[in-house]
Amino acid sequence: MKDLNIQIAIKIYDYEELSAADRELMDAARQATFRSYAPYSHFSVGAAARLANNTIVTGTNQENAAYPSGLCAERTTLFYANSQYPDQAVETLAIAARNERGEFLEEPIPPCGACRQVMLETEKRFKRPMRILLFGEKGIYELKNVSALLPLSFDASSML
Ligand SMILES: [Zn+2]
């Protein structure tokens, strides 16, 4: 028997400690939450992706009366980015969320498992790390790549 310990590194920033570019991206994610369509959960999520060409693309969660037909903000953002700019890597993805009281979350917003999988595919597709910024009022988590968010992940290489 052996142990395998996988460690992930997270940097925690105050908003003021972020670079101007990261503040701009996080502001875009926070603003996007106000364009969320969340009549069922009242949980408003916004994401903003900075592409290699410096374009910022945003997205929000889009719910549906047939619940599984809706989609998370992270995936609406990445699918739109990859549809509009298929040759542009995503350098950084910032995510923010507000609760049913309309308040930004105290703790950093963790992406769901399905979004992590899509984020991983985006990172693998462009063969370069995609930084992740997760907004929380108490601190902003920075992960240097998606693998840190999804250790022991399944990707195309798993099928070889
Ligand atoms: Zn999700």
Tab-separated table of C-alpha atoms and ligand atoms in Angstrom:
chain	number	residue	atom	x	y	z
A	1	MET	CA	0.000	0.000	0.000
A	2	LYS	CA	1.171	3.486	-0.836
A	3	ASP	CA	-0.166	6.930	-0.176
A	4	LEU	CA	-0.610	9.491	-2.908
A	5	ASN	CA	-0.998	13.029	-1.644
A	6	ILE	CA	-1.945	15.673	-4.157
A	7	GLN	CA	-1.447	19.253	-3.079
A	8	ILE	CA	-2.857	22.331	-4.685
A	9	ALA	CA	-1.544	25.852	-4.287
A	10	ILE	CA	-3.960	28.730	-3.834
A	11	LYS	CA	-3.011	32.361	-3.450
A	12	ILE	CA	-5.501	34.524	-1.569
A	13	TYR	CA	-5.725	38.190	-2.465
A	14	ASP	CA	-7.648	41.147	-1.216
A	15	TYR	CA	-9.321	42.939	-4.091
A	16	GLU	CA	-6.896	45.867	-3.750
A	17	GLU	CA	-3.942	43.502	-4.110
A	18	LEU	CA	-4.991	42.349	-7.572
A	19	SER	CA	-3.287	43.808	-10.625
A	20	ALA	CA	-5.241	46.441	-12.542
A	21	ALA	CA	-5.938	43.877	-15.265
A	22	ASP	CA	-7.270	41.349	-12.760
A	23	ARG	CA	-9.411	43.979	-11.051
A	24	GLU	CA	-10.878	44.866	-14.443
A	25	LEU	CA	-11.625	41.201	-15.109
A	26	MET	CA	-13.105	40.635	-11.661
A	27	ASP	CA	-15.229	43.768	-12.017
A	28	ALA	CA	-16.534	42.356	-15.303
A	29	ALA	CA	-17.454	39.076	-13.593
A	30	ARG	CA	-19.141	40.912	-10.727
A	31	GLN	CA	-21.101	43.137	-13.095
A	32	ALA	CA	-22.126	40.109	-15.129
A	33	THR	CA	-23.964	38.682	-12.105
A	34	PHE	CA	-26.544	41.430	-12.601
A	35	ARG	CA	-27.317	39.990	-16.059
A	36	SER	CA	-27.843	36.468	-14.743
A	37	TYR	CA	-31.095	34.664	-15.541
A	38	ALA	CA	-31.785	32.837	-12.289
A	39	PRO	CA	-35.538	32.970	-11.571
A	40	TYR	CA	-35.462	29.571	-9.834
A	41	SER	CA	-32.340	29.518	-7.692
A	42	HIS	CA	-31.987	33.294	-7.250
A	43	PHE	CA	-28.270	32.534	-7.251
A	44	SER	CA	-26.620	34.870	-9.733
A	45	VAL	CA	-23.264	33.885	-11.151
A	46	GLY	CA	-21.054	35.867	-13.493
A	47	ALA	CA	-17.838	34.886	-15.217
A	48	ALA	CA	-15.353	36.853	-17.262
A	49	ALA	CA	-12.623	35.432	-19.454
A	50	ARG	CA	-9.578	37.364	-20.587
A	51	LEU	CA	-8.390	35.971	-23.904
A	52	ALA	CA	-4.865	35.964	-25.300
A	53	ASN	CA	-5.787	38.912	-27.554
A	54	ASN	CA	-6.834	40.782	-24.374
A	55	THR	CA	-10.549	40.638	-25.202
A	56	ILE	CA	-12.818	40.168	-22.186
A	57	VAL	CA	-15.831	37.913	-22.673
A	58	THR	CA	-18.495	37.548	-19.994
A	59	GLY	CA	-21.297	35.126	-19.290
A	60	THR	CA	-23.900	34.370	-16.662
A	61	ASN	CA	-25.886	31.412	-15.449
A	62	GLN	CA	-28.961	30.796	-17.591
A	63	GLU	CA	-31.673	28.779	-15.897
A	64	ASN	CA	-34.659	27.021	-17.408
A	65	ALA	CA	-37.995	25.702	-16.118
A	66	ALA	CA	-36.681	22.338	-17.277
A	67	TYR	CA	-33.790	22.578	-14.836
A	68	PRO	CA	-31.171	20.441	-16.612
A	69	SER	CA	-31.549	22.609	-19.718
A	70	GLY	CA	-29.948	25.573	-17.960
A	71	LEU	CA	-26.239	26.251	-17.910
A	72	CYS	CA	-23.671	27.700	-15.512
A	73	ALA	CA	-21.926	31.042	-16.034
A	74	GLU	CA	-18.515	29.453	-16.451
A	75	ARG	CA	-19.692	27.328	-19.354
A	76	THR	CA	-21.758	30.010	-21.088
A	77	THR	CA	-18.618	32.169	-20.933
A	78	LEU	CA	-16.149	29.579	-22.176
A	79	PHE	CA	-18.433	28.229	-24.888
A	80	TYR	CA	-19.089	31.748	-26.136
A	81	ALA	CA	-15.394	32.639	-25.996
A	82	ASN	CA	-14.412	29.476	-27.826
A	83	SER	CA	-17.184	29.999	-30.379
A	84	GLN	CA	-16.324	33.619	-31.126
A	85	TYR	CA	-12.552	33.363	-30.786
A	86	PRO	CA	-11.610	29.728	-31.452
A	87	ASP	CA	-7.940	30.598	-31.933
A	88	GLN	CA	-7.588	32.619	-28.719
A	89	ALA	CA	-6.475	30.900	-25.538
A	90	VAL	CA	-8.240	31.856	-22.333
A	91	GLU	CA	-5.599	33.344	-20.071
A	92	THR	CA	-7.707	33.997	-16.988
A	93	LEU	CA	-11.243	33.168	-15.931
A	94	ALA	CA	-12.771	35.191	-13.102
A	95	ILE	CA	-15.950	34.052	-11.350
A	96	ALA	CA	-18.252	35.867	-8.923
A	97	ALA	CA	-21.668	35.099	-7.458
A	98	ARG	CA	-24.447	36.736	-5.459
A	99	ASN	CA	-26.809	34.881	-3.161
A	100	GLU	CA	-30.605	35.107	-3.081
A	101	ARG	CA	-30.313	38.230	-0.917
A	102	GLY	CA	-28.329	39.871	-3.697
A	103	GLU	CA	-25.083	39.875	-1.719
A	104	PHE	CA	-21.759	38.809	-3.140
A	105	LEU	CA	-20.618	35.618	-1.452
A	106	GLU	CA	-18.329	35.880	1.545
A	107	GLU	CA	-16.352	32.782	0.561
A	108	PRO	CA	-14.809	32.290	-2.890
A	109	ILE	CA	-17.311	30.782	-5.309
A	110	PRO	CA	-16.336	27.204	-6.210
A	111	PRO	CA	-17.185	26.110	-9.775
A	112	CYS	CA	-19.260	22.922	-10.070
A	113	GLY	CA	-17.695	19.700	-11.260
A	114	ALA	CA	-19.085	19.922	-14.802
A	115	CYS	CA	-17.644	23.414	-15.233
A	116	ARG	CA	-14.274	22.274	-13.944
A	117	GLN	CA	-14.280	19.588	-16.621
A	118	VAL	CA	-15.055	22.148	-19.351
A	119	MET	CA	-12.429	24.501	-17.970
A	120	LEU	CA	-9.903	21.671	-18.136
A	121	GLU	CA	-10.788	20.961	-21.762
A	122	THR	CA	-10.281	24.654	-22.605
A	123	GLU	CA	-6.896	24.620	-20.933
A	124	LYS	CA	-5.834	21.421	-22.722
A	125	ARG	CA	-7.174	22.684	-26.031
A	126	PHE	CA	-4.916	25.714	-26.013
A	127	LYS	CA	-2.009	23.941	-24.313
A	128	ARG	CA	-1.419	26.745	-21.859
A	129	PRO	CA	-2.407	27.341	-18.264
A	130	MET	CA	-5.684	29.087	-17.589
A	131	ARG	CA	-5.580	31.075	-14.354
A	132	ILE	CA	-8.705	31.017	-12.235
A	133	LEU	CA	-9.878	33.823	-9.938
A	134	LEU	CA	-12.720	33.029	-7.524
A	135	PHE	CA	-14.334	36.010	-5.885
A	136	GLY	CA	-15.252	36.098	-2.233
A	137	GLU	CA	-15.754	39.164	-0.053
A	138	LYS	CA	-13.283	37.666	2.435
A	139	GLY	CA	-10.657	37.022	-0.220
A	140	ILE	CA	-10.080	36.120	-3.830
A	141	TYR	CA	-8.580	32.739	-4.629
A	142	GLU	CA	-6.116	32.501	-7.472
A	143	LEU	CA	-5.305	29.112	-8.933
A	144	LYS	CA	-2.525	29.076	-11.480
A	145	ASN	CA	-4.205	26.488	-13.693
A	146	VAL	CA	-7.292	24.297	-13.962
A	147	SER	CA	-5.425	21.176	-12.955
A	148	ALA	CA	-5.170	22.719	-9.494
A	149	LEU	CA	-8.956	22.898	-9.413
A	150	LEU	CA	-9.459	19.373	-10.713
A	151	PRO	CA	-6.700	17.041	-9.602
A	152	LEU	CA	-6.702	13.457	-10.863
A	153	SER	CA	-8.679	14.671	-13.846
A	154	PHE	CA	-9.992	12.850	-16.882
A	155	ASP	CA	-8.913	14.171	-20.248
A	156	ALA	CA	-8.118	12.878	-23.740
A	157	SER	CA	-4.823	11.431	-22.548
A	158	SER	CA	-6.749	9.187	-20.158
A	159	MET	CA	-8.079	7.249	-23.144
A	160	LEU	CA	-4.672	6.327	-24.567
B	1	ZN	ZN	-21.022	24.885	-13.210
